[in-house]
Amino acid sequence: MLRHDWSLEEALEIYHQPFPDLMFQAQSIHRENFPGNTIQRSTLLSIKTGGCPEDCSYCPQSAHYDTGVDREGVLPTEVVLAQARQAKTEGSTRFCMGAAWREVKDGKEFDQVIKLVEGVSDLGLEVCCTLGMLSAPQAERLKAAGCHAYNHNLDTSPEYYEEIISTRTYQDRLDTLKNVRDAGITVCCGGIVGMGEATKDRVGLLVELASHSTHPESVPINMLVKVEGTPLAEENDVDPIDFVRMIATARILMPKSYVRLSAGRMEMSEEMQALCFVAGANSMFAGDKLLTTPNPKDDADRNLVKKLGMKYQDDANSTREQTSCSKIPSATADVANGGPSQSLS
Ligand code: SAM
Ligand code: DTB
Ligand code: SF4
């Protein structure tokens, strides 16, 4: 049964238990809910880059910081569709389009995004958008166009949030998540580790996410990409074991959610990523670029997945050679094909 009432103390106890016990618990829960050796692959594309009015201290796209990222307009439809086709060829099942906006504004640019959503959806990819704050009618429009998921992160605990962003509130973010959920779009919501927050803030974020009456279907866990010019450029590195503990705790608190390795993989060793998979991570952002910063090359990821004897979810749809390996048991095939269903509580 899914729980929505984890206390911070309970979650910290899970997080701090001996590492082998934590791995065993997370991996056991993972296998009750997902195939053990399968990774879902998402590709990101920044469809509107730079010049964002928000002051998120981690972000290279904020206009408040001098990071060398220039402001651009919405990419032309053909450029985006070509990238989406390429992503599908490489084995991605989800294509996530990001815009450096504080919020969606009705008008020409949103109309353009709606066309992109329709076009990418027609290619047979799950469409995800991350466009900033969204009103209820805008969420409904995205849903009607074929948007499957909306990424909107809470980033950290409610207590630490104000240290990181001053231009919009935690409640603003919760309001957008409600509009997304009410429109029938699945929720992709997670945060960032490595912004100077304490363990209680990292675990507090997970407790907050798990308290929602439906857990987010995807939980992206980003390790801060330190970008020169942003206020967080000189933050301390994240301890890899702490990061793995975060992944495992997310898996245990939200057993049926996809836990996604997101930003920061350029700084992660193969061993660290392998431990994350054992801890219950079952998704990743793949492709050479995240939004504005580099990500491991497709071949490097493919080699890692192969070396670990794992496979990409739904690689059958990929026009690339299959990498491997173990067949998914039929009892869990539905999970591999579309993710688990989750009852509303
Ligand atoms: N503007 C929209 C918004 O903020 O909702 C969508 C794009 S925004 C770049 C998406 C998410 O990327 C942020 O919420 C944050 O969690 C993550 N992110 C941005 N910069 C990052 C960085 N330097 N390191 C790690 N994650 C980052
Ligand atoms: C998420 O949680 N991480 C992705 C996606 N959602 C949109 C973005 C990571 C961005 C990293 C910095 C950059 O490349 O600009
Ligand atoms: Fe803008 Fe999103 Fe970056 Fe914040 S995270 S500055 S809202 S693009």
mmCIF file of C-alpha atoms and ligand atoms in Angstrom:
data_model
loop_
_atom_site.group_PDB
_atom_site.id
_atom_site.type_symbol
_atom_site.label_atom_id
_atom_site.label_comp_id
_atom_site.label_asym_id
_atom_site.label_seq_id
_atom_site.Cartn_x
_atom_site.Cartn_y
_atom_site.Cartn_z
ATOM 1 C CA MET A 1 0.000 0.000 0.000
ATOM 2 C CA LEU A 2 1.245 3.474 -0.838
ATOM 3 C CA ARG A 3 1.705 5.798 2.106
ATOM 4 C CA HIS A 4 1.231 9.548 2.070
ATOM 5 C CA ASP A 5 1.870 10.234 5.755
ATOM 6 C CA TRP A 6 5.598 9.663 6.220
ATOM 7 C CA SER A 7 7.004 11.780 9.026
ATOM 8 C CA LEU A 8 10.409 13.425 8.615
ATOM 9 C CA GLU A 9 11.707 11.323 11.531
ATOM 10 C CA GLU A 10 10.617 8.057 9.892
ATOM 11 C CA ALA A 11 12.130 9.073 6.575
ATOM 12 C CA LEU A 12 15.419 10.115 8.213
ATOM 13 C CA GLU A 13 15.556 6.744 9.954
ATOM 14 C CA ILE A 14 15.210 5.035 6.575
ATOM 15 C CA TYR A 15 17.877 7.300 5.065
ATOM 16 C CA HIS A 16 20.391 6.774 7.889
ATOM 17 C CA GLN A 17 20.073 2.989 8.285
ATOM 18 C CA PRO A 18 23.181 0.890 7.534
ATOM 19 C CA PHE A 19 23.947 1.131 3.847
ATOM 20 C CA PRO A 20 23.526 -2.607 3.068
ATOM 21 C CA ASP A 21 20.134 -2.612 4.819
ATOM 22 C CA LEU A 22 19.080 0.502 2.902
ATOM 23 C CA MET A 23 20.123 -1.025 -0.429
ATOM 24 C CA PHE A 24 18.334 -4.283 0.380
ATOM 25 C CA GLN A 25 15.104 -2.514 1.362
ATOM 26 C CA ALA A 26 15.148 -0.213 -1.660
ATOM 27 C CA GLN A 27 15.961 -2.988 -4.136
ATOM 28 C CA SER A 28 13.281 -5.280 -2.659
ATOM 29 C CA ILE A 29 10.624 -2.562 -2.964
ATOM 30 C CA HIS A 30 11.860 -1.735 -6.443
ATOM 31 C CA ARG A 31 11.404 -5.313 -7.631
ATOM 32 C CA GLU A 32 7.902 -5.542 -6.163
ATOM 33 C CA ASN A 33 6.898 -2.665 -8.428
ATOM 34 C CA PHE A 34 9.146 -2.613 -11.490
ATOM 35 C CA PRO A 35 11.266 -4.947 -13.567
ATOM 36 C CA GLY A 36 14.664 -5.020 -11.872
ATOM 37 C CA ASN A 37 16.931 -4.483 -14.859
ATOM 38 C CA THR A 38 15.142 -1.928 -17.001
ATOM 39 C CA ILE A 39 15.865 1.772 -17.416
ATOM 40 C CA GLN A 40 13.441 4.238 -18.941
ATOM 41 C CA ARG A 41 15.179 6.824 -21.119
ATOM 42 C CA SER A 42 14.038 10.437 -21.570
ATOM 43 C CA THR A 43 15.532 13.042 -23.884
ATOM 44 C CA LEU A 44 15.521 16.733 -23.010
ATOM 45 C CA LEU A 45 15.419 19.654 -25.384
ATOM 46 C CA SER A 46 15.465 23.320 -24.496
ATOM 47 C CA ILE A 47 12.883 24.737 -26.889
ATOM 48 C CA LYS A 48 13.237 28.272 -25.503
ATOM 49 C CA THR A 49 16.551 29.082 -23.898
ATOM 50 C CA GLY A 50 17.806 31.828 -21.558
ATOM 51 C CA GLY A 51 16.709 35.228 -20.322
ATOM 52 C CA CYS A 52 14.414 33.900 -17.591
ATOM 53 C CA PRO A 53 13.132 36.525 -15.113
ATOM 54 C CA GLU A 54 13.289 34.109 -12.141
ATOM 55 C CA ASP A 55 16.294 34.152 -9.795
ATOM 56 C CA CYS A 56 16.727 30.395 -9.112
ATOM 57 C CA SER A 57 20.285 30.388 -7.679
ATOM 58 C CA TYR A 58 21.295 27.199 -9.495
ATOM 59 C CA CYS A 59 20.125 28.107 -12.956
ATOM 60 C CA PRO A 60 22.302 29.132 -15.905
ATOM 61 C CA GLN A 61 19.205 30.449 -17.710
ATOM 62 C CA SER A 62 18.281 33.092 -15.161
ATOM 63 C CA ALA A 63 18.666 36.644 -16.500
ATOM 64 C CA HIS A 64 19.884 37.633 -13.007
ATOM 65 C CA TYR A 65 23.268 35.955 -13.540
ATOM 66 C CA ASP A 66 25.989 36.329 -16.102
ATOM 67 C CA THR A 67 26.530 32.756 -17.309
ATOM 68 C CA GLY A 68 27.048 33.237 -21.039
ATOM 69 C CA VAL A 69 23.680 31.660 -21.903
ATOM 70 C CA ASP A 70 21.948 33.909 -24.444
ATOM 71 C CA ARG A 71 18.221 34.540 -24.704
ATOM 72 C CA GLU A 72 16.621 32.803 -27.687
ATOM 73 C CA GLY A 73 13.093 32.481 -29.076
ATOM 74 C CA VAL A 74 11.008 29.297 -29.382
ATOM 75 C CA LEU A 75 12.731 26.831 -31.739
ATOM 76 C CA PRO A 76 11.085 26.193 -35.118
ATOM 77 C CA THR A 77 8.800 23.142 -35.294
ATOM 78 C CA GLU A 78 10.950 21.256 -37.816
ATOM 79 C CA VAL A 79 14.079 21.615 -35.665
ATOM 80 C CA VAL A 80 12.243 20.215 -32.638
ATOM 81 C CA LEU A 81 10.636 17.358 -34.549
ATOM 82 C CA ALA A 82 14.005 16.345 -36.027
ATOM 83 C CA GLN A 83 15.449 16.145 -32.501
ATOM 84 C CA ALA A 84 12.453 14.144 -31.304
ATOM 85 C CA ARG A 85 12.856 11.643 -34.174
ATOM 86 C CA GLN A 86 16.532 11.300 -33.298
ATOM 87 C CA ALA A 87 15.659 10.725 -29.622
ATOM 88 C CA LYS A 88 13.277 7.945 -30.596
ATOM 89 C CA THR A 89 15.918 6.370 -32.819
ATOM 90 C CA GLU A 90 18.277 6.341 -29.850
ATOM 91 C CA GLY A 91 15.749 4.521 -27.676
ATOM 92 C CA SER A 92 14.023 7.269 -25.719
ATOM 93 C CA THR A 93 10.369 6.757 -24.845
ATOM 94 C CA ARG A 94 9.852 10.269 -23.502
ATOM 95 C CA PHE A 95 10.720 13.656 -24.982
ATOM 96 C CA CYS A 96 10.796 16.562 -22.566
ATOM 97 C CA MET A 97 10.624 20.128 -23.875
ATOM 98 C CA GLY A 98 11.816 22.881 -21.542
ATOM 99 C CA ALA A 99 11.307 26.634 -21.707
ATOM 100 C CA ALA A 100 13.101 29.268 -19.633
ATOM 101 C CA TRP A 101 9.868 30.925 -18.621
ATOM 102 C CA ARG A 102 8.588 32.027 -15.231
ATOM 103 C CA GLU A 103 5.117 31.105 -16.428
ATOM 104 C CA VAL A 104 3.260 30.311 -19.603
ATOM 105 C CA LYS A 105 1.657 33.334 -21.267
ATOM 106 C CA ASP A 106 -1.232 32.829 -23.655
ATOM 107 C CA GLY A 107 -0.443 33.976 -27.171
ATOM 108 C CA LYS A 108 1.782 33.210 -30.128
ATOM 109 C CA GLU A 109 4.561 31.414 -28.243
ATOM 110 C CA PHE A 110 2.205 29.116 -26.329
ATOM 111 C CA ASP A 111 0.367 28.378 -29.607
ATOM 112 C CA GLN A 112 3.747 27.352 -31.039
ATOM 113 C CA VAL A 113 4.376 25.049 -28.065
ATOM 114 C CA ILE A 114 0.965 23.455 -28.516
ATOM 115 C CA LYS A 115 1.923 22.609 -32.124
ATOM 116 C CA LEU A 116 5.180 21.080 -30.886
ATOM 117 C CA VAL A 117 3.308 18.941 -28.357
ATOM 118 C CA GLU A 118 0.963 17.691 -31.088
ATOM 119 C CA GLY A 119 3.849 16.959 -33.449
ATOM 120 C CA VAL A 120 5.987 15.068 -30.917
ATOM 121 C CA SER A 121 2.983 13.131 -29.657
ATOM 122 C CA ASP A 122 2.219 12.077 -33.258
ATOM 123 C CA LEU A 123 5.693 10.505 -33.401
ATOM 124 C CA GLY A 124 4.602 8.063 -30.701
ATOM 125 C CA LEU A 125 6.730 9.559 -27.949
ATOM 126 C CA GLU A 126 5.466 10.434 -24.484
ATOM 127 C CA VAL A 127 5.498 14.219 -24.395
ATOM 128 C CA CYS A 128 6.675 16.020 -21.282
ATOM 129 C CA CYS A 129 6.804 19.801 -20.954
ATOM 130 C CA THR A 130 8.446 22.048 -18.403
ATOM 131 C CA LEU A 131 7.411 25.631 -19.048
ATOM 132 C CA GLY A 132 7.152 27.204 -15.593
ATOM 133 C CA MET A 133 3.900 28.101 -13.854
ATOM 134 C CA LEU A 134 0.685 27.071 -15.547
ATOM 135 C CA SER A 135 -2.965 28.057 -15.102
ATOM 136 C CA ALA A 136 -5.752 25.456 -15.078
ATOM 137 C CA PRO A 137 -6.988 26.297 -18.635
ATOM 138 C CA GLN A 138 -3.410 26.192 -19.963
ATOM 139 C CA ALA A 139 -2.913 22.756 -18.416
ATOM 140 C CA GLU A 140 -6.134 21.581 -20.067
ATOM 141 C CA ARG A 141 -4.926 22.877 -23.424
ATOM 142 C CA LEU A 142 -1.640 21.026 -23.072
ATOM 143 C CA LYS A 143 -3.490 17.852 -22.160
ATOM 144 C CA ALA A 144 -5.766 18.145 -25.191
ATOM 145 C CA ALA A 145 -2.703 18.569 -27.431
ATOM 146 C CA GLY A 146 -1.260 15.262 -26.161
ATOM 147 C CA CYS A 147 0.995 16.323 -23.276
ATOM 148 C CA HIS A 148 1.510 13.237 -21.109
ATOM 149 C CA ALA A 149 3.651 14.644 -18.284
ATOM 150 C CA TYR A 150 4.563 18.033 -16.838
ATOM 151 C CA ASN A 151 7.842 18.629 -15.033
ATOM 152 C CA HIS A 152 7.689 21.202 -12.277
ATOM 153 C CA ASN A 153 10.150 20.727 -9.433
ATOM 154 C CA LEU A 154 9.803 21.708 -5.789
ATOM 155 C CA ASP A 155 13.623 21.653 -5.776
ATOM 156 C CA THR A 156 14.147 21.357 -1.982
ATOM 157 C CA SER A 157 12.334 21.327 1.364
ATOM 158 C CA PRO A 158 9.776 24.063 2.094
ATOM 159 C CA GLU A 159 12.155 25.332 4.823
ATOM 160 C CA TYR A 160 15.229 25.694 2.610
ATOM 161 C CA TYR A 161 13.405 26.933 -0.484
ATOM 162 C CA GLU A 162 13.714 30.643 0.337
ATOM 163 C CA GLU A 163 17.499 30.365 0.397
ATOM 164 C CA ILE A 164 17.417 29.407 -3.276
ATOM 165 C CA ILE A 165 14.622 31.340 -4.992
ATOM 166 C CA SER A 166 12.974 34.650 -4.095
ATOM 167 C CA THR A 167 10.848 35.370 -7.158
ATOM 168 C CA ARG A 168 8.160 32.731 -6.610
ATOM 169 C CA THR A 169 6.945 30.768 -3.625
ATOM 170 C CA TYR A 170 6.683 27.108 -2.749
ATOM 171 C CA GLN A 171 2.911 27.587 -2.779
ATOM 172 C CA ASP A 172 3.078 28.917 -6.383
ATOM 173 C CA ARG A 173 4.720 25.660 -7.353
ATOM 174 C CA LEU A 174 2.160 23.569 -5.495
ATOM 175 C CA ASP A 175 -0.633 25.491 -7.250
ATOM 176 C CA THR A 176 0.826 24.653 -10.674
ATOM 177 C CA LEU A 177 1.189 20.992 -9.686
ATOM 178 C CA LYS A 178 -2.497 20.961 -8.736
ATOM 179 C CA ASN A 179 -3.493 22.448 -12.098
ATOM 180 C CA VAL A 180 -1.416 19.797 -13.868
ATOM 181 C CA ARG A 181 -2.922 16.972 -11.843
ATOM 182 C CA ASP A 182 -6.485 18.283 -12.256
ATOM 183 C CA ALA A 183 -6.038 18.400 -16.048
ATOM 184 C CA GLY A 184 -5.170 14.700 -16.065
ATOM 185 C CA ILE A 185 -1.494 15.217 -16.930
ATOM 186 C CA THR A 186 0.981 13.045 -15.019
ATOM 187 C CA VAL A 187 3.298 14.833 -12.631
ATOM 188 C CA CYS A 188 7.096 14.846 -12.870
ATOM 189 C CA CYS A 189 8.371 16.541 -9.733
ATOM 190 C CA GLY A 190 11.640 16.331 -7.840
ATOM 191 C CA GLY A 191 14.554 18.480 -6.842
ATOM 192 C CA ILE A 192 18.242 19.191 -6.590
ATOM 193 C CA VAL A 193 20.881 17.873 -4.211
ATOM 194 C CA GLY A 194 24.041 19.921 -3.553
ATOM 195 C CA MET A 195 22.754 23.469 -2.996
ATOM 196 C CA GLY A 196 24.130 23.722 0.564
ATOM 197 C CA GLU A 197 21.041 22.139 2.077
ATOM 198 C CA ALA A 198 21.132 19.823 5.122
ATOM 199 C CA THR A 199 20.168 16.145 5.024
ATOM 200 C CA LYS A 200 16.846 17.050 6.650
ATOM 201 C CA ASP A 201 16.087 19.311 3.665
ATOM 202 C CA ARG A 202 16.891 16.582 1.142
ATOM 203 C CA VAL A 203 14.748 14.066 2.978
ATOM 204 C CA GLY A 204 12.173 16.812 3.684
ATOM 205 C CA LEU A 205 11.718 17.260 -0.064
ATOM 206 C CA LEU A 206 10.981 13.541 -0.428
ATOM 207 C CA VAL A 207 8.529 13.626 2.486
ATOM 208 C CA GLU A 208 6.752 16.574 0.849
ATOM 209 C CA LEU A 209 6.525 14.790 -2.525
ATOM 210 C CA ALA A 210 5.270 11.596 -0.895
ATOM 211 C CA SER A 211 2.604 13.532 1.038
ATOM 212 C CA HIS A 212 0.748 14.421 -2.175
ATOM 213 C CA SER A 213 -2.493 12.471 -2.521
ATOM 214 C CA THR A 214 -1.081 10.909 -5.688
ATOM 215 C CA HIS A 215 2.691 10.486 -5.696
ATOM 216 C CA PRO A 216 4.392 12.142 -8.691
ATOM 217 C CA GLU A 217 4.636 9.511 -11.415
ATOM 218 C CA SER A 218 8.255 10.592 -11.973
ATOM 219 C CA VAL A 219 10.701 11.971 -9.443
ATOM 220 C CA PRO A 220 13.783 13.557 -11.028
ATOM 221 C CA ILE A 221 16.716 13.765 -8.618
ATOM 222 C CA ASN A 222 19.256 16.273 -9.907
ATOM 223 C CA MET A 223 22.768 16.695 -8.578
ATOM 224 C CA LEU A 224 23.625 20.378 -8.879
ATOM 225 C CA VAL A 225 25.507 21.280 -12.054
ATOM 226 C CA LYS A 226 27.720 24.098 -10.820
ATOM 227 C CA VAL A 227 27.606 26.788 -13.473
ATOM 228 C CA GLU A 228 30.026 29.722 -13.348
ATOM 229 C CA GLY A 229 28.203 32.988 -12.777
ATOM 230 C CA THR A 230 25.407 31.463 -10.674
ATOM 231 C CA PRO A 231 25.407 32.038 -6.878
ATOM 232 C CA LEU A 232 25.857 28.278 -6.290
ATOM 233 C CA ALA A 233 28.899 27.895 -8.542
ATOM 234 C CA GLU A 234 31.263 27.315 -5.608
ATOM 235 C CA GLU A 235 29.107 24.881 -3.596
ATOM 236 C CA ASN A 236 30.738 21.775 -2.098
ATOM 237 C CA ASP A 237 30.557 18.505 -3.993
ATOM 238 C CA VAL A 238 27.855 16.030 -3.010
ATOM 239 C CA ASP A 239 29.125 12.880 -1.304
ATOM 240 C CA PRO A 240 28.266 10.029 -3.711
ATOM 241 C CA ILE A 241 27.041 7.748 -0.917
ATOM 242 C CA ASP A 242 24.728 10.507 0.339
ATOM 243 C CA PHE A 243 23.339 10.827 -3.187
ATOM 244 C CA VAL A 244 22.705 7.068 -3.400
ATOM 245 C CA ARG A 245 20.963 7.222 -0.014
ATOM 246 C CA MET A 246 18.703 9.959 -1.421
ATOM 247 C CA ILE A 247 17.773 7.759 -4.398
ATOM 248 C CA ALA A 248 17.067 4.771 -2.154
ATOM 249 C CA THR A 249 14.901 6.849 0.184
ATOM 250 C CA ALA A 250 12.917 8.174 -2.793
ATOM 251 C CA ARG A 251 12.345 4.598 -3.963
ATOM 252 C CA ILE A 252 11.172 3.467 -0.518
ATOM 253 C CA LEU A 253 8.849 6.442 0.092
ATOM 254 C CA MET A 254 7.382 6.390 -3.441
ATOM 255 C CA PRO A 255 7.497 2.719 -4.533
ATOM 256 C CA LYS A 256 5.569 3.087 -7.792
ATOM 257 C CA SER A 257 7.187 6.270 -9.087
ATOM 258 C CA TYR A 258 9.892 6.380 -11.704
ATOM 259 C CA VAL A 259 12.983 7.714 -9.915
ATOM 260 C CA ARG A 260 15.009 9.564 -12.533
ATOM 261 C CA LEU A 261 18.764 10.208 -12.512
ATOM 262 C CA SER A 262 18.744 13.724 -13.897
ATOM 263 C CA ALA A 263 21.320 16.533 -13.963
ATOM 264 C CA GLY A 264 24.828 15.874 -12.679
ATOM 265 C CA ARG A 265 25.664 12.565 -14.346
ATOM 266 C CA MET A 266 28.778 14.067 -15.993
ATOM 267 C CA GLU A 267 30.268 14.103 -12.500
ATOM 268 C CA MET A 268 29.097 10.603 -11.553
ATOM 269 C CA SER A 269 31.303 7.554 -11.990
ATOM 270 C CA GLU A 270 29.895 4.400 -13.554
ATOM 271 C CA GLU A 271 30.066 2.801 -10.114
ATOM 272 C CA MET A 272 27.986 5.604 -8.574
ATOM 273 C CA GLN A 273 25.346 5.297 -11.282
ATOM 274 C CA ALA A 274 25.302 1.509 -10.884
ATOM 275 C CA LEU A 275 24.680 1.955 -7.148
ATOM 276 C CA CYS A 276 21.858 4.387 -7.980
ATOM 277 C CA PHE A 277 20.218 1.703 -10.139
ATOM 278 C CA VAL A 278 20.563 -0.811 -7.306
ATOM 279 C CA ALA A 279 19.019 1.807 -5.011
ATOM 280 C CA GLY A 280 15.967 1.944 -7.279
ATOM 281 C CA ALA A 281 16.659 4.595 -9.910
ATOM 282 C CA ASN A 282 14.952 3.340 -13.070
ATOM 283 C CA SER A 283 15.041 6.262 -15.433
ATOM 284 C CA MET A 284 17.510 8.790 -16.751
ATOM 285 C CA PHE A 285 17.877 11.818 -18.947
ATOM 286 C CA ALA A 286 19.955 10.707 -21.899
ATOM 287 C CA GLY A 287 21.476 12.504 -24.858
ATOM 288 C CA ASP A 288 24.531 14.762 -25.154
ATOM 289 C CA LYS A 289 22.862 17.781 -23.587
ATOM 290 C CA LEU A 290 20.471 18.496 -20.738
ATOM 291 C CA LEU A 291 18.966 21.952 -21.329
ATOM 292 C CA THR A 292 22.130 24.064 -21.579
ATOM 293 C CA THR A 293 24.809 21.869 -19.962
ATOM 294 C CA PRO A 294 26.477 18.651 -21.156
ATOM 295 C CA ASN A 295 25.272 15.133 -20.381
ATOM 296 C CA PRO A 296 27.024 11.792 -21.052
ATOM 297 C CA LYS A 297 27.089 10.711 -24.693
ATOM 298 C CA ASP A 298 24.576 8.152 -25.889
ATOM 299 C CA ASP A 299 27.283 5.565 -26.542
ATOM 300 C CA ALA A 300 28.728 5.905 -23.033
ATOM 301 C CA ASP A 301 25.287 5.332 -21.507
ATOM 302 C CA ARG A 302 24.560 2.454 -23.835
ATOM 303 C CA ASN A 303 27.869 0.805 -22.876
ATOM 304 C CA LEU A 304 27.120 1.253 -19.187
ATOM 305 C CA VAL A 305 23.631 -0.218 -19.499
ATOM 306 C CA LYS A 306 25.073 -3.147 -21.464
ATOM 307 C CA LYS A 307 27.965 -3.668 -19.042
ATOM 308 C CA LEU A 308 25.479 -3.876 -16.182
ATOM 309 C CA GLY A 309 23.365 -6.420 -18.095
ATOM 310 C CA MET A 310 20.441 -4.002 -18.027
ATOM 311 C CA LYS A 311 18.246 -2.763 -20.867
ATOM 312 C CA TYR A 312 16.343 0.334 -21.905
ATOM 313 C CA GLN A 313 12.582 0.152 -21.479
ATOM 314 C CA ASP A 314 10.789 -0.346 -24.768
ATOM 315 C CA ASP A 315 14.002 -0.593 -26.757
ATOM 316 C CA ALA A 316 11.927 -2.596 -29.228
ATOM 317 C CA ASN A 317 10.704 0.741 -30.584
ATOM 318 C CA SER A 318 14.223 1.952 -31.067
ATOM 319 C CA THR A 319 15.685 1.538 -34.528
ATOM 320 C CA ARG A 320 19.068 0.959 -32.918
ATOM 321 C CA GLU A 321 20.423 -2.470 -32.180
ATOM 322 C CA GLN A 322 19.069 -4.034 -28.987
ATOM 323 C CA THR A 323 21.682 -3.951 -26.261
ATOM 324 C CA SER A 324 20.909 -7.093 -24.362
ATOM 325 C CA CYS A 325 19.826 -9.214 -22.238
ATOM 326 C CA SER A 326 17.268 -10.432 -19.736
ATOM 327 C CA LYS A 327 13.666 -10.775 -20.854
ATOM 328 C CA ILE A 328 11.089 -8.941 -18.783
ATOM 329 C CA PRO A 329 8.835 -11.431 -16.995
ATOM 330 C CA SER A 330 5.286 -11.232 -18.352
ATOM 331 C CA ALA A 331 3.866 -10.425 -14.900
ATOM 332 C CA THR A 332 5.710 -7.133 -15.005
ATOM 333 C CA ALA A 333 5.401 -6.434 -18.714
ATOM 334 C CA ASP A 334 2.616 -3.918 -18.124
ATOM 335 C CA VAL A 335 4.937 -1.976 -15.894
ATOM 336 C CA ALA A 336 7.619 -1.976 -18.546
ATOM 337 C CA ASN A 337 5.164 -0.866 -21.177
ATOM 338 C CA GLY A 338 3.603 2.060 -19.500
ATOM 339 C CA GLY A 339 4.288 2.254 -15.831
ATOM 340 C CA PRO A 340 2.216 1.113 -12.918
ATOM 341 C CA SER A 341 -1.248 2.354 -12.292
ATOM 342 C CA GLN A 342 -1.742 4.027 -8.974
ATOM 343 C CA SER A 343 -4.946 4.439 -7.080
ATOM 344 C CA LEU A 344 -5.942 7.856 -5.876
ATOM 345 C CA SER A 345 -6.083 8.044 -2.144
HETATM 346 N N1 SAM B 1 11.585 27.245 -16.209
HETATM 347 C C1 SAM B 1 10.919 26.057 -15.857
HETATM 348 C C2 SAM B 1 10.866 25.835 -14.378
HETATM 349 O O1 SAM B 1 11.741 26.297 -13.670
HETATM 350 O O2 SAM B 1 9.928 25.182 -13.919
HETATM 351 C C3 SAM B 1 11.432 24.832 -16.543
HETATM 352 C C4 SAM B 1 12.914 24.595 -16.734
HETATM 353 S S1 SAM B 1 13.913 24.455 -15.291
HETATM 354 C C5 SAM B 1 15.516 24.605 -15.965
HETATM 355 C C6 SAM B 1 13.720 22.787 -14.777
HETATM 356 C C7 SAM B 1 14.488 22.308 -13.570
HETATM 357 O O3 SAM B 1 15.859 22.087 -13.898
HETATM 358 C C8 SAM B 1 14.579 23.207 -12.349
HETATM 359 O O4 SAM B 1 13.425 23.170 -11.577
HETATM 360 C C9 SAM B 1 15.745 22.593 -11.593
HETATM 361 O O5 SAM B 1 15.285 21.615 -10.694
HETATM 362 C C10 SAM B 1 16.574 21.951 -12.703
HETATM 363 N N2 SAM B 1 17.875 22.644 -12.850
HETATM 364 C C11 SAM B 1 18.078 23.845 -13.419
HETATM 365 N N3 SAM B 1 19.382 24.196 -13.360
HETATM 366 C C12 SAM B 1 20.021 23.167 -12.737
HETATM 367 C C13 SAM B 1 21.377 22.939 -12.366
HETATM 368 N N4 SAM B 1 22.328 23.846 -12.593
HETATM 369 N N5 SAM B 1 21.680 21.787 -11.754
HETATM 370 C C14 SAM B 1 20.707 20.875 -11.499
HETATM 371 N N6 SAM B 1 19.420 21.047 -11.820
HETATM 372 C C15 SAM B 1 19.067 22.179 -12.421
HETATM 373 C C1 DTB B 2 14.824 18.168 -14.190
HETATM 374 O O1 DTB B 2 14.490 17.892 -13.017
HETATM 375 N N1 DTB B 2 16.074 18.257 -14.621
HETATM 376 C C2 DTB B 2 16.107 18.628 -16.013
HETATM 377 C C3 DTB B 2 14.599 18.631 -16.395
HETATM 378 N N2 DTB B 2 13.955 18.408 -15.158
HETATM 379 C C4 DTB B 2 14.023 19.747 -17.140
HETATM 380 C C5 DTB B 2 16.832 19.899 -16.255
HETATM 381 C C6 DTB B 2 18.260 19.899 -15.778
HETATM 382 C C7 DTB B 2 18.913 21.180 -16.168
HETATM 383 C C8 DTB B 2 20.352 21.228 -15.831
HETATM 384 C C9 DTB B 2 20.989 22.514 -16.208
HETATM 385 C C10 DTB B 2 20.938 22.834 -17.679
HETATM 386 O O2 DTB B 2 21.301 21.977 -18.517
HETATM 387 O O3 DTB B 2 20.601 23.979 -18.028
HETATM 388 FE FE1 SF4 B 3 13.861 30.206 -15.033
HETATM 389 FE FE2 SF4 B 3 13.302 27.622 -14.683
HETATM 390 FE FE3 SF4 B 3 15.862 28.508 -14.605
HETATM 391 FE FE4 SF4 B 3 14.231 29.130 -12.600
HETATM 392 S S1 SF4 B 3 14.882 27.064 -13.196
HETATM 393 S S2 SF4 B 3 15.612 30.554 -13.674
HETATM 394 S S3 SF4 B 3 12.266 29.367 -13.691
HETATM 395 S S4 SF4 B 3 14.488 28.515 -16.365
#
